[in-house]
PDB file of N, CA and C in Angstrom:
ATOM      1  N   MET A   1      32.604  28.019  14.083  1.00  0.00           N
ATOM      2  CA  MET A   1      32.225  26.138  15.036  1.00  0.00           C
ATOM      3  C   MET A   1      30.668  25.900  13.832  1.00  0.00           C
ATOM      4  N   VAL A   2      30.555  24.810  13.092  1.00  0.00           N
ATOM      5  CA  VAL A   2      29.757  24.498  12.382  1.00  0.00           C
ATOM      6  C   VAL A   2      29.012  23.501  13.795  1.00  0.00           C
ATOM      7  N   ARG A   3      27.464  23.628  13.221  1.00  0.00           N
ATOM      8  CA  ARG A   3      26.562  22.446  14.847  1.00  0.00           C
ATOM      9  C   ARG A   3      25.822  21.699  13.655  1.00  0.00           C
ATOM     10  N   HIS A   4      25.400  20.598  13.863  1.00  0.00           N
ATOM     11  CA  HIS A   4      24.171  20.026  12.658  1.00  0.00           C
ATOM     12  C   HIS A   4      23.304  19.786  13.553  1.00  0.00           C
ATOM     13  N   LEU A   5      21.867  19.794  12.319  1.00  0.00           N
ATOM     14  CA  LEU A   5      21.044  19.346  13.386  1.00  0.00           C
ATOM     15  C   LEU A   5      20.597  17.720  12.950  1.00  0.00           C
ATOM     16  N   LEU A   6      20.243  17.130  14.041  1.00  0.00           N
ATOM     17  CA  LEU A   6      19.675  15.486  13.554  1.00  0.00           C
ATOM     18  C   LEU A   6      18.029  16.412  13.439  1.00  0.00           C
ATOM     19  N   ARG A   7      18.001  15.167  12.677  1.00  0.00           N
ATOM     20  CA  ARG A   7      17.014  15.685  12.435  1.00  0.00           C
ATOM     21  C   ARG A   7      15.761  13.963  12.772  1.00  0.00           C
ATOM     22  N   VAL A   8      14.865  13.408  13.751  1.00  0.00           N
ATOM     23  CA  VAL A   8      14.424  11.947  14.044  1.00  0.00           C
ATOM     24  C   VAL A   8      12.952  12.132  13.977  1.00  0.00           C
ATOM     25  N   PHE A   9      12.690  11.429  12.920  1.00  0.00           N
ATOM     26  CA  PHE A   9      10.786  11.902  12.589  1.00  0.00           C
ATOM     27  C   PHE A   9      10.692  10.225  13.205  1.00  0.00           C
ATOM     28  N   GLU A  10       9.510  10.229  13.556  1.00  0.00           N
ATOM     29  CA  GLU A  10       9.010   8.514  14.130  1.00  0.00           C
ATOM     30  C   GLU A  10       7.734   8.418  13.874  1.00  0.00           C
ATOM     31  N   ARG A  11       7.472   7.583  13.175  1.00  0.00           N
ATOM     32  CA  ARG A  11       5.859   7.089  12.562  1.00  0.00           C
ATOM     33  C   ARG A  11       5.592   6.641  13.432  1.00  0.00           C
ATOM     34  N   ALA A  12       3.911   7.077  13.476  1.00  0.00           N
ATOM     35  CA  ALA A  12       2.498   6.964  14.586  1.00  0.00           C
ATOM     36  C   ALA A  12       2.852   4.762  14.209  1.00  0.00           C
ATOM     37  N   VAL A  13       2.878   4.705  15.186  1.00  0.00           N
ATOM     38  CA  VAL A  13       2.197   3.378  14.603  1.00  0.00           C
ATOM     39  C   VAL A  13       1.603   2.385  15.375  1.00  0.00           C
ATOM     40  N   ASP A  14       0.261   1.636  15.422  1.00  0.00           N
ATOM     41  CA  ASP A  14      -0.134   1.027  16.723  1.00  0.00           C
ATOM     42  C   ASP A  14       0.439  -0.156  16.800  1.00  0.00           C
ATOM     43  N   GLY A  15       0.779  -0.432  17.440  1.00  0.00           N
ATOM     44  CA  GLY A  15       1.519  -1.687  18.380  1.00  0.00           C
ATOM     45  C   GLY A  15       1.367  -1.552  19.886  1.00  0.00           C
ATOM     46  N   ILE A  16       1.826  -3.059  21.308  1.00  0.00           N
ATOM     47  CA  ILE A  16       2.441  -2.968  21.558  1.00  0.00           C
ATOM     48  C   ILE A  16       3.616  -2.689  22.440  1.00  0.00           C
ATOM     49  N   ARG A  17       4.562  -1.612  22.724  1.00  0.00           N
ATOM     50  CA  ARG A  17       5.062  -1.254  23.418  1.00  0.00           C
ATOM     51  C   ARG A  17       5.920  -2.301  24.086  1.00  0.00           C
ATOM     52  N   ALA A  18       7.393  -2.263  23.371  1.00  0.00           N
ATOM     53  CA  ALA A  18       8.351  -3.880  24.354  1.00  0.00           C
ATOM     54  C   ALA A  18      10.000  -3.260  24.819  1.00  0.00           C
ATOM     55  N   PHE A  19      10.511  -3.382  25.524  1.00  0.00           N
ATOM     56  CA  PHE A  19      12.051  -3.831  25.599  1.00  0.00           C
ATOM     57  C   PHE A  19      12.708  -4.938  25.188  1.00  0.00           C
ATOM     58  N   ALA A  20      13.690  -4.849  23.738  1.00  0.00           N
ATOM     59  CA  ALA A  20      14.484  -6.243  23.513  1.00  0.00           C
ATOM     60  C   ALA A  20      15.062  -6.220  24.232  1.00  0.00           C
ATOM     61  N   LEU A  21      15.806  -7.593  25.506  1.00  0.00           N
ATOM     62  CA  LEU A  21      16.666  -7.289  26.233  1.00  0.00           C
ATOM     63  C   LEU A  21      17.604  -8.325  25.844  1.00  0.00           C
ATOM     64  N   VAL A  22      18.862  -8.476  25.000  1.00  0.00           N
ATOM     65  CA  VAL A  22      19.248  -9.333  24.462  1.00  0.00           C
ATOM     66  C   VAL A  22      20.493  -9.488  25.161  1.00  0.00           C
ATOM     67  N   LYS A  23      21.086 -10.580  25.837  1.00  0.00           N
ATOM     68  CA  LYS A  23      21.834 -10.787  26.492  1.00  0.00           C
ATOM     69  C   LYS A  23      22.715 -12.623  25.984  1.00  0.00           C
ATOM     70  N   ASP A  24      23.662 -12.595  26.312  1.00  0.00           N
ATOM     71  CA  ASP A  24      24.388 -14.132  25.794  1.00  0.00           C
ATOM     72  C   ASP A  24      23.379 -14.583  24.381  1.00  0.00           C
ATOM     73  N   GLY A  25      22.928 -13.937  23.729  1.00  0.00           N
ATOM     74  CA  GLY A  25      22.151 -14.260  22.739  1.00  0.00           C
ATOM     75  C   GLY A  25      20.728 -14.771  22.354  1.00  0.00           C
ATOM     76  N   ARG A  26      20.552 -14.634  23.244  1.00  0.00           N
ATOM     77  CA  ARG A  26      18.978 -14.556  23.536  1.00  0.00           C
ATOM     78  C   ARG A  26      18.664 -13.294  23.502  1.00  0.00           C
ATOM     79  N   LEU A  27      16.956 -13.237  22.858  1.00  0.00           N
ATOM     80  CA  LEU A  27      16.062 -12.322  23.849  1.00  0.00           C
ATOM     81  C   LEU A  27      15.187 -12.462  24.031  1.00  0.00           C
ATOM     82  N   THR A  28      15.123 -11.647  25.329  1.00  0.00           N
ATOM     83  CA  THR A  28      14.294 -11.578  26.423  1.00  0.00           C
ATOM     84  C   THR A  28      13.296 -10.421  25.590  1.00  0.00           C
ATOM     85  N   LEU A  29      11.963 -10.275  25.061  1.00  0.00           N
ATOM     86  CA  LEU A  29      10.928  -9.494  24.735  1.00  0.00           C
ATOM     87  C   LEU A  29      10.568  -8.788  26.926  1.00  0.00           C
ATOM     88  N   GLN A  30       9.616  -7.690  26.918  1.00  0.00           N
ATOM     89  CA  GLN A  30       9.377  -7.420  28.322  1.00  0.00           C
ATOM     90  C   GLN A  30       7.867  -6.219  27.671  1.00  0.00           C
ATOM     91  N   SER A  31       7.045  -6.277  28.620  1.00  0.00           N
ATOM     92  CA  SER A  31       5.649  -5.400  28.026  1.00  0.00           C
ATOM     93  C   SER A  31       6.777  -3.970  29.379  1.00  0.00           C
ATOM     94  N   ARG A  32       6.148  -2.670  29.314  1.00  0.00           N
ATOM     95  CA  ARG A  32       6.477  -2.255  30.119  1.00  0.00           C
ATOM     96  C   ARG A  32       6.347  -2.804  31.495  1.00  0.00           C
ATOM     97  N   ASN A  33       5.315  -2.963  31.777  1.00  0.00           N
ATOM     98  CA  ASN A  33       5.046  -3.589  33.133  1.00  0.00           C
ATOM     99  C   ASN A  33       5.169  -4.914  33.365  1.00  0.00           C
ATOM    100  N   ARG A  34       6.416  -5.293  33.044  1.00  0.00           N
ATOM    101  CA  ARG A  34       7.613  -6.147  33.024  1.00  0.00           C
ATOM    102  C   ARG A  34       6.799  -8.059  32.036  1.00  0.00           C
ATOM    103  N   THR A  35       5.986  -7.834  32.038  1.00  0.00           N
ATOM    104  CA  THR A  35       5.436  -8.963  30.964  1.00  0.00           C
ATOM    105  C   THR A  35       6.795  -9.824  29.951  1.00  0.00           C
ATOM    106  N   THR A  36       7.263 -11.345  30.890  1.00  0.00           N
ATOM    107  CA  THR A  36       7.786 -11.350  29.284  1.00  0.00           C
ATOM    108  C   THR A  36       6.867 -12.255  28.041  1.00  0.00           C
ATOM    109  N   MET A  37       6.965 -11.712  27.423  1.00  0.00           N
ATOM    110  CA  MET A  37       6.468 -11.336  26.106  1.00  0.00           C
ATOM    111  C   MET A  37       6.815 -12.369  25.040  1.00  0.00           C
ATOM    112  N   SER A  38       8.193 -13.094  24.852  1.00  0.00           N
ATOM    113  CA  SER A  38       9.534 -13.401  24.462  1.00  0.00           C
ATOM    114  C   SER A  38       8.568 -15.177  23.269  1.00  0.00           C
ATOM    115  N   THR A  39       7.861 -15.856  24.205  1.00  0.00           N
ATOM    116  CA  THR A  39       7.337 -16.982  23.865  1.00  0.00           C
ATOM    117  C   THR A  39       6.163 -16.734  22.872  1.00  0.00           C
ATOM    118  N   TRP A  40       5.664 -15.662  23.216  1.00  0.00           N
ATOM    119  CA  TRP A  40       4.438 -14.636  21.711  1.00  0.00           C
ATOM    120  C   TRP A  40       4.973 -14.757  20.624  1.00  0.00           C
ATOM    121  N   PHE A  41       5.876 -14.534  19.988  1.00  0.00           N
ATOM    122  CA  PHE A  41       6.369 -13.247  19.899  1.00  0.00           C
ATOM    123  C   PHE A  41       8.154 -14.095  18.627  1.00  0.00           C
ATOM    124  N   PRO A  42       8.309 -15.772  18.678  1.00  0.00           N
ATOM    125  CA  PRO A  42       9.049 -16.011  18.443  1.00  0.00           C
ATOM    126  C   PRO A  42      10.208 -15.647  16.853  1.00  0.00           C
ATOM    127  N   GLU A  43       8.896 -14.992  16.211  1.00  0.00           N
ATOM    128  CA  GLU A  43       9.846 -14.451  15.125  1.00  0.00           C
ATOM    129  C   GLU A  43      10.762 -13.369  15.154  1.00  0.00           C
ATOM    130  N   LEU A  44      10.791 -12.960  16.321  1.00  0.00           N
ATOM    131  CA  LEU A  44      11.523 -11.569  16.630  1.00  0.00           C
ATOM    132  C   LEU A  44      12.767 -12.240  17.277  1.00  0.00           C
ATOM    133  N   ALA A  45      13.425 -13.678  17.360  1.00  0.00           N
ATOM    134  CA  ALA A  45      14.003 -14.118  18.008  1.00  0.00           C
ATOM    135  C   ALA A  45      15.051 -13.714  17.427  1.00  0.00           C
ATOM    136  N   PRO A  46      15.749 -13.361  16.341  1.00  0.00           N
ATOM    137  CA  PRO A  46      16.901 -13.678  15.059  1.00  0.00           C
ATOM    138  C   PRO A  46      17.072 -11.995  15.652  1.00  0.00           C
ATOM    139  N   ILE A  47      16.476 -10.956  16.334  1.00  0.00           N
ATOM    140  CA  ILE A  47      16.778  -9.668  16.615  1.00  0.00           C
ATOM    141  C   ILE A  47      18.476 -10.376  18.129  1.00  0.00           C
ATOM    142  N   ALA A  48      18.218 -10.764  18.712  1.00  0.00           N
ATOM    143  CA  ALA A  48      19.618 -11.909  19.543  1.00  0.00           C
ATOM    144  C   ALA A  48      20.522 -11.998  18.453  1.00  0.00           C
ATOM    145  N   GLU A  49      20.968 -11.766  17.206  1.00  0.00           N
ATOM    146  CA  GLU A  49      22.005 -12.247  16.610  1.00  0.00           C
ATOM    147  C   GLU A  49      22.803 -10.676  16.146  1.00  0.00           C
ATOM    148  N   LEU A  50      21.389  -9.292  16.367  1.00  0.00           N
ATOM    149  CA  LEU A  50      22.259  -8.515  15.498  1.00  0.00           C
ATOM    150  C   LEU A  50      22.811  -7.814  16.228  1.00  0.00           C
ATOM    151  N   VAL A  51      22.838  -8.149  17.693  1.00  0.00           N
ATOM    152  CA  VAL A  51      23.171  -7.442  18.947  1.00  0.00           C
ATOM    153  C   VAL A  51      24.055  -7.898  19.790  1.00  0.00           C
ATOM    154  N   ASP A  52      24.726  -8.091  20.917  1.00  0.00           N
ATOM    155  CA  ASP A  52      25.554  -8.656  21.808  1.00  0.00           C
ATOM    156  C   ASP A  52      24.708  -9.096  22.853  1.00  0.00           C
ATOM    157  N   ASP A  53      24.555  -8.181  23.490  1.00  0.00           N
ATOM    158  CA  ASP A  53      23.907  -7.309  24.060  1.00  0.00           C
ATOM    159  C   ASP A  53      23.798  -6.239  25.150  1.00  0.00           C
ATOM    160  N   ALA A  54      22.362  -5.573  24.373  1.00  0.00           N
ATOM    161  CA  ALA A  54      21.206  -4.416  24.558  1.00  0.00           C
ATOM    162  C   ALA A  54      20.146  -4.346  25.426  1.00  0.00           C
ATOM    163  N   VAL A  55      19.423  -3.177  25.191  1.00  0.00           N
ATOM    164  CA  VAL A  55      18.559  -3.208  26.027  1.00  0.00           C
ATOM    165  C   VAL A  55      18.021  -1.922  25.307  1.00  0.00           C
ATOM    166  N   ILE A  56      16.879  -2.162  24.208  1.00  0.00           N
ATOM    167  CA  ILE A  56      16.248  -1.129  22.582  1.00  0.00           C
ATOM    168  C   ILE A  56      14.588  -1.239  23.357  1.00  0.00           C
ATOM    169  N   ASP A  57      14.599   0.165  23.240  1.00  0.00           N
ATOM    170  CA  ASP A  57      12.906   0.182  23.336  1.00  0.00           C
ATOM    171  C   ASP A  57      12.136   0.116  22.010  1.00  0.00           C
ATOM    172  N   GLY A  58      11.122  -0.132  21.949  1.00  0.00           N
ATOM    173  CA  GLY A  58      10.385  -0.083  20.732  1.00  0.00           C
ATOM    174  C   GLY A  58       9.015  -0.903  20.449  1.00  0.00           C
ATOM    175  N   GLU A  59       8.227  -0.837  19.636  1.00  0.00           N
ATOM    176  CA  GLU A  59       7.170  -1.053  19.431  1.00  0.00           C
ATOM    177  C   GLU A  59       6.471  -2.564  18.357  1.00  0.00           C
ATOM    178  N   ILE A  60       5.816  -3.109  19.213  1.00  0.00           N
ATOM    179  CA  ILE A  60       6.285  -5.101  17.985  1.00  0.00           C
ATOM    180  C   ILE A  60       4.322  -4.340  17.599  1.00  0.00           C
ATOM    181  N   ILE A  61       4.826  -4.606  16.179  1.00  0.00           N
ATOM    182  CA  ILE A  61       3.627  -4.372  15.037  1.00  0.00           C
ATOM    183  C   ILE A  61       3.198  -5.370  14.647  1.00  0.00           C
ATOM    184  N   LEU A  62       2.370  -5.250  14.106  1.00  0.00           N
ATOM    185  CA  LEU A  62       1.661  -6.285  13.131  1.00  0.00           C
ATOM    186  C   LEU A  62       1.349  -6.112  11.893  1.00  0.00           C
ATOM    187  N   GLY A  63       1.576  -6.308  10.327  1.00  0.00           N
ATOM    188  CA  GLY A  63       1.638  -6.078   9.088  1.00  0.00           C
ATOM    189  C   GLY A  63       2.184  -4.147   9.262  1.00  0.00           C
ATOM    190  N   ASN A  64       1.342  -3.307   8.811  1.00  0.00           N
ATOM    191  CA  ASN A  64       1.525  -1.640   8.374  1.00  0.00           C
ATOM    192  C   ASN A  64       1.575  -1.081   9.951  1.00  0.00           C
ATOM    193  N   GLY A  65       0.928  -1.819  10.782  1.00  0.00           N
ATOM    194  CA  GLY A  65       0.555  -0.647  11.989  1.00  0.00           C
ATOM    195  C   GLY A  65      -0.267  -0.362  12.044  1.00  0.00           C
ATOM    196  N   SER A  66      -1.210  -0.041  11.618  1.00  0.00           N
ATOM    197  CA  SER A  66      -1.954   0.302  11.494  1.00  0.00           C
ATOM    198  C   SER A  66      -3.791   0.115  12.803  1.00  0.00           C
ATOM    199  N   VAL A  67      -4.791   0.534  12.699  1.00  0.00           N
ATOM    200  CA  VAL A  67      -5.613   0.392  13.853  1.00  0.00           C
ATOM    201  C   VAL A  67      -6.197  -0.765  13.137  1.00  0.00           C
ATOM    202  N   GLU A  68      -6.302  -1.246  12.645  1.00  0.00           N
ATOM    203  CA  GLU A  68      -6.973  -2.770  11.998  1.00  0.00           C
ATOM    204  C   GLU A  68      -6.200  -3.558  12.196  1.00  0.00           C
ATOM    205  N   SER A  69      -4.823  -3.475  11.664  1.00  0.00           N
ATOM    206  CA  SER A  69      -3.924  -4.201  12.568  1.00  0.00           C
ATOM    207  C   SER A  69      -2.920  -4.956  13.844  1.00  0.00           C
ATOM    208  N   PHE A  70      -3.296  -3.489  14.542  1.00  0.00           N
ATOM    209  CA  PHE A  70      -3.506  -3.666  16.106  1.00  0.00           C
ATOM    210  C   PHE A  70      -4.194  -4.179  16.611  1.00  0.00           C
ATOM    211  N   ASN A  71      -5.329  -4.398  16.162  1.00  0.00           N
ATOM    212  CA  ASN A  71      -6.385  -5.424  16.910  1.00  0.00           C
ATOM    213  C   ASN A  71      -6.259  -6.448  16.209  1.00  0.00           C
ATOM    214  N   THR A  72      -5.925  -7.421  15.671  1.00  0.00           N
ATOM    215  CA  THR A  72      -5.332  -8.386  15.225  1.00  0.00           C
ATOM    216  C   THR A  72      -3.906  -8.908  16.465  1.00  0.00           C
ATOM    217  N   LEU A  73      -3.523  -7.866  16.186  1.00  0.00           N
ATOM    218  CA  LEU A  73      -2.503  -8.462  17.137  1.00  0.00           C
ATOM    219  C   LEU A  73      -2.255  -8.316  18.656  1.00  0.00           C
ATOM    220  N   LEU A  74      -3.685  -7.163  18.475  1.00  0.00           N
ATOM    221  CA  LEU A  74      -4.326  -7.592  20.702  1.00  0.00           C
ATOM    222  C   LEU A  74      -4.431  -9.061  20.925  1.00  0.00           C
ATOM    223  N   ARG A  75      -5.565  -9.575  19.941  1.00  0.00           N
ATOM    224  CA  ARG A  75      -5.733 -10.707  19.980  1.00  0.00           C
ATOM    225  C   ARG A  75      -5.102 -11.498  20.325  1.00  0.00           C
ATOM    226  N   ARG A  76      -3.763 -11.681  19.507  1.00  0.00           N
ATOM    227  CA  ARG A  76      -2.652 -12.282  19.385  1.00  0.00           C
ATOM    228  C   ARG A  76      -2.731 -12.173  21.355  1.00  0.00           C
ATOM    229  N   VAL A  77      -2.174 -11.169  20.982  1.00  0.00           N
ATOM    230  CA  VAL A  77      -1.245 -10.656  22.422  1.00  0.00           C
ATOM    231  C   VAL A  77      -2.459 -11.669  23.713  1.00  0.00           C
ATOM    232  N   ARG A  78      -3.908 -11.364  23.801  1.00  0.00           N
ATOM    233  CA  ARG A  78      -4.452 -12.000  24.842  1.00  0.00           C
ATOM    234  C   ARG A  78      -4.401 -13.762  25.381  1.00  0.00           C
ATOM    235  N   SER A  79      -4.246 -13.937  23.462  1.00  0.00           N
ATOM    236  CA  SER A  79      -3.970 -15.794  23.585  1.00  0.00           C
ATOM    237  C   SER A  79      -2.736 -16.060  23.949  1.00  0.00           C
ATOM    238  N   ARG A  80      -1.439 -15.334  24.131  1.00  0.00           N
ATOM    239  CA  ARG A  80      -0.060 -15.072  24.749  1.00  0.00           C
ATOM    240  C   ARG A  80       0.159 -16.398  23.591  1.00  0.00           C
ATOM    241  N   ARG A  81       0.147 -17.313  22.920  1.00  0.00           N
ATOM    242  CA  ARG A  81       0.537 -17.642  22.129  1.00  0.00           C
ATOM    243  C   ARG A  81       0.748 -16.700  20.392  1.00  0.00           C
ATOM    244  N   PRO A  82       1.769 -17.644  19.581  1.00  0.00           N
ATOM    245  CA  PRO A  82       2.036 -17.067  18.502  1.00  0.00           C
ATOM    246  C   PRO A  82       1.167 -17.406  17.341  1.00  0.00           C
ATOM    247  N   GLY A  83       1.379 -16.607  16.152  1.00  0.00           N
ATOM    248  CA  GLY A  83      -0.013 -16.622  15.341  1.00  0.00           C
ATOM    249  C   GLY A  83       0.361 -16.564  14.077  1.00  0.00           C
ATOM    250  N   PRO A  84      -0.116 -17.149  13.377  1.00  0.00           N
ATOM    251  CA  PRO A  84       0.097 -16.909  11.942  1.00  0.00           C
ATOM    252  C   PRO A  84       0.447 -15.930  11.476  1.00  0.00           C
ATOM    253  N   GLU A  85       0.746 -14.860  11.361  1.00  0.00           N
ATOM    254  CA  GLU A  85       0.754 -13.339  11.237  1.00  0.00           C
ATOM    255  C   GLU A  85       2.295 -12.470  12.215  1.00  0.00           C
ATOM    256  N   PRO A  86       3.247 -12.482  11.086  1.00  0.00           N
ATOM    257  CA  PRO A  86       4.460 -12.292  11.236  1.00  0.00           C
ATOM    258  C   PRO A  86       3.713 -10.925  12.162  1.00  0.00           C
ATOM    259  N   VAL A  87       5.248 -10.615  13.343  1.00  0.00           N
ATOM    260  CA  VAL A  87       4.853  -9.231  13.872  1.00  0.00           C
ATOM    261  C   VAL A  87       6.468  -8.459  13.389  1.00  0.00           C
ATOM    262  N   THR A  88       6.770  -6.932  13.398  1.00  0.00           N
ATOM    263  CA  THR A  88       7.777  -6.454  13.605  1.00  0.00           C
ATOM    264  C   THR A  88       8.489  -5.750  14.452  1.00  0.00           C
ATOM    265  N   PHE A  89       9.561  -5.282  15.016  1.00  0.00           N
ATOM    266  CA  PHE A  89      10.145  -5.276  16.257  1.00  0.00           C
ATOM    267  C   PHE A  89      10.572  -3.701  15.883  1.00  0.00           C
ATOM    268  N   VAL A  90       9.999  -2.542  15.790  1.00  0.00           N
ATOM    269  CA  VAL A  90      10.430  -0.735  15.040  1.00  0.00           C
ATOM    270  C   VAL A  90      11.340  -0.482  16.557  1.00  0.00           C
ATOM    271  N   ALA A  91      12.622  -0.637  16.306  1.00  0.00           N
ATOM    272  CA  ALA A  91      13.292   0.368  17.524  1.00  0.00           C
ATOM    273  C   ALA A  91      12.906   1.893  17.491  1.00  0.00           C
ATOM    274  N   PHE A  92      13.020   1.972  18.824  1.00  0.00           N
ATOM    275  CA  PHE A  92      13.154   3.459  19.124  1.00  0.00           C
ATOM    276  C   PHE A  92      14.395   4.291  19.505  1.00  0.00           C
ATOM    277  N   ASP A  93      14.469   2.709  20.703  1.00  0.00           N
ATOM    278  CA  ASP A  93      15.573   3.928  20.895  1.00  0.00           C
ATOM    279  C   ASP A  93      17.153   2.408  22.016  1.00  0.00           C
ATOM    280  N   VAL A  94      17.981   3.420  21.528  1.00  0.00           N
ATOM    281  CA  VAL A  94      19.205   2.062  22.249  1.00  0.00           C
ATOM    282  C   VAL A  94      19.002   2.521  23.886  1.00  0.00           C
ATOM    283  N   LEU A  95      18.604   1.885  24.487  1.00  0.00           N
ATOM    284  CA  LEU A  95      18.677   2.381  26.311  1.00  0.00           C
ATOM    285  C   LEU A  95      20.108   2.034  26.214  1.00  0.00           C
ATOM    286  N   GLU A  96      20.790   0.927  26.216  1.00  0.00           N
ATOM    287  CA  GLU A  96      21.604   0.301  27.048  1.00  0.00           C
ATOM    288  C   GLU A  96      22.481  -0.841  25.819  1.00  0.00           C
ATOM    289  N   ILE A  97      24.121  -1.008  25.434  1.00  0.00           N
ATOM    290  CA  ILE A  97      24.372  -1.518  24.625  1.00  0.00           C
ATOM    291  C   ILE A  97      25.630  -2.186  25.234  1.00  0.00           C
ATOM    292  N   ASP A  98      25.645  -3.401  25.284  1.00  0.00           N
ATOM    293  CA  ASP A  98      27.388  -3.579  25.914  1.00  0.00           C
ATOM    294  C   ASP A  98      27.737  -3.294  27.396  1.00  0.00           C
ATOM    295  N   GLY A  99      26.669  -3.096  28.227  1.00  0.00           N
ATOM    296  CA  GLY A  99      26.419  -2.690  29.733  1.00  0.00           C
ATOM    297  C   GLY A  99      26.143  -1.579  29.688  1.00  0.00           C
ATOM    298  N   VAL A 100      26.785  -0.557  28.612  1.00  0.00           N
ATOM    299  CA  VAL A 100      26.410   0.655  28.816  1.00  0.00           C
ATOM    300  C   VAL A 100      25.576   1.615  28.492  1.00  0.00           C
ATOM    301  N   ASN A 101      25.178   1.913  29.985  1.00  0.00           N
ATOM    302  CA  ASN A 101      23.972   3.342  29.552  1.00  0.00           C
ATOM    303  C   ASN A 101      24.134   4.372  28.520  1.00  0.00           C
ATOM    304  N   THR A 102      23.136   4.437  28.353  1.00  0.00           N
ATOM    305  CA  THR A 102      23.520   5.155  26.789  1.00  0.00           C
ATOM    306  C   THR A 102      22.292   6.230  27.136  1.00  0.00           C
ATOM    307  N   THR A 103      21.192   6.779  28.249  1.00  0.00           N
ATOM    308  CA  THR A 103      20.517   7.573  28.361  1.00  0.00           C
ATOM    309  C   THR A 103      21.066   8.753  28.560  1.00  0.00           C
ATOM    310  N   GLU A 104      22.281   8.521  28.966  1.00  0.00           N
ATOM    311  CA  GLU A 104      22.933  10.296  28.727  1.00  0.00           C
ATOM    312  C   GLU A 104      23.397  10.582  27.846  1.00  0.00           C
ATOM    313  N   LEU A 105      23.652   9.814  26.665  1.00  0.00           N
ATOM    314  CA  LEU A 105      24.123  10.684  25.736  1.00  0.00           C
ATOM    315  C   LEU A 105      23.226  11.188  24.667  1.00  0.00           C
ATOM    316  N   PRO A 106      23.333  11.744  23.799  1.00  0.00           N
ATOM    317  CA  PRO A 106      23.073  12.492  23.199  1.00  0.00           C
ATOM    318  C   PRO A 106      21.729  11.378  21.904  1.00  0.00           C
ATOM    319  N   LEU A 107      20.900  11.529  21.567  1.00  0.00           N
ATOM    320  CA  LEU A 107      19.865  10.809  20.597  1.00  0.00           C
ATOM    321  C   LEU A 107      21.146  10.387  19.479  1.00  0.00           C
ATOM    322  N   ASP A 108      21.961  11.206  18.876  1.00  0.00           N
ATOM    323  CA  ASP A 108      22.575  11.076  17.487  1.00  0.00           C
ATOM    324  C   ASP A 108      23.534  10.136  17.915  1.00  0.00           C
ATOM    325  N   GLU A 109      24.302  10.221  19.480  1.00  0.00           N
ATOM    326  CA  GLU A 109      25.310   9.540  19.573  1.00  0.00           C
ATOM    327  C   GLU A 109      24.871   8.120  19.880  1.00  0.00           C
ATOM    328  N   ARG A 110      23.698   7.575  19.761  1.00  0.00           N
ATOM    329  CA  ARG A 110      23.283   6.525  20.828  1.00  0.00           C
ATOM    330  C   ARG A 110      22.314   5.470  19.383  1.00  0.00           C
TER     331      ARG A 110
END
């Protein structure tokens, strides 16, 4: 029996941890403490065009995710409104897709 080895590399970035909740063609961004952040990052709305129904764990970063970029991102979060600098959502894990909880599946199947 041949076993394969999955190698996962996660680049360290400084950003805001978030859950991207996609339902009925709409994206809702939530922080770990369940604060809704969708209106703060309208440029991330197209994520909802990529999947129909999902819960994705990730990080919102500005620029290259450096410490300097994080400080700018933090000012934007504190203002609770969109800013001129675009952000990116870096997905770490798919927790649910099409109503199916994937957390019990091996990482390479998610």
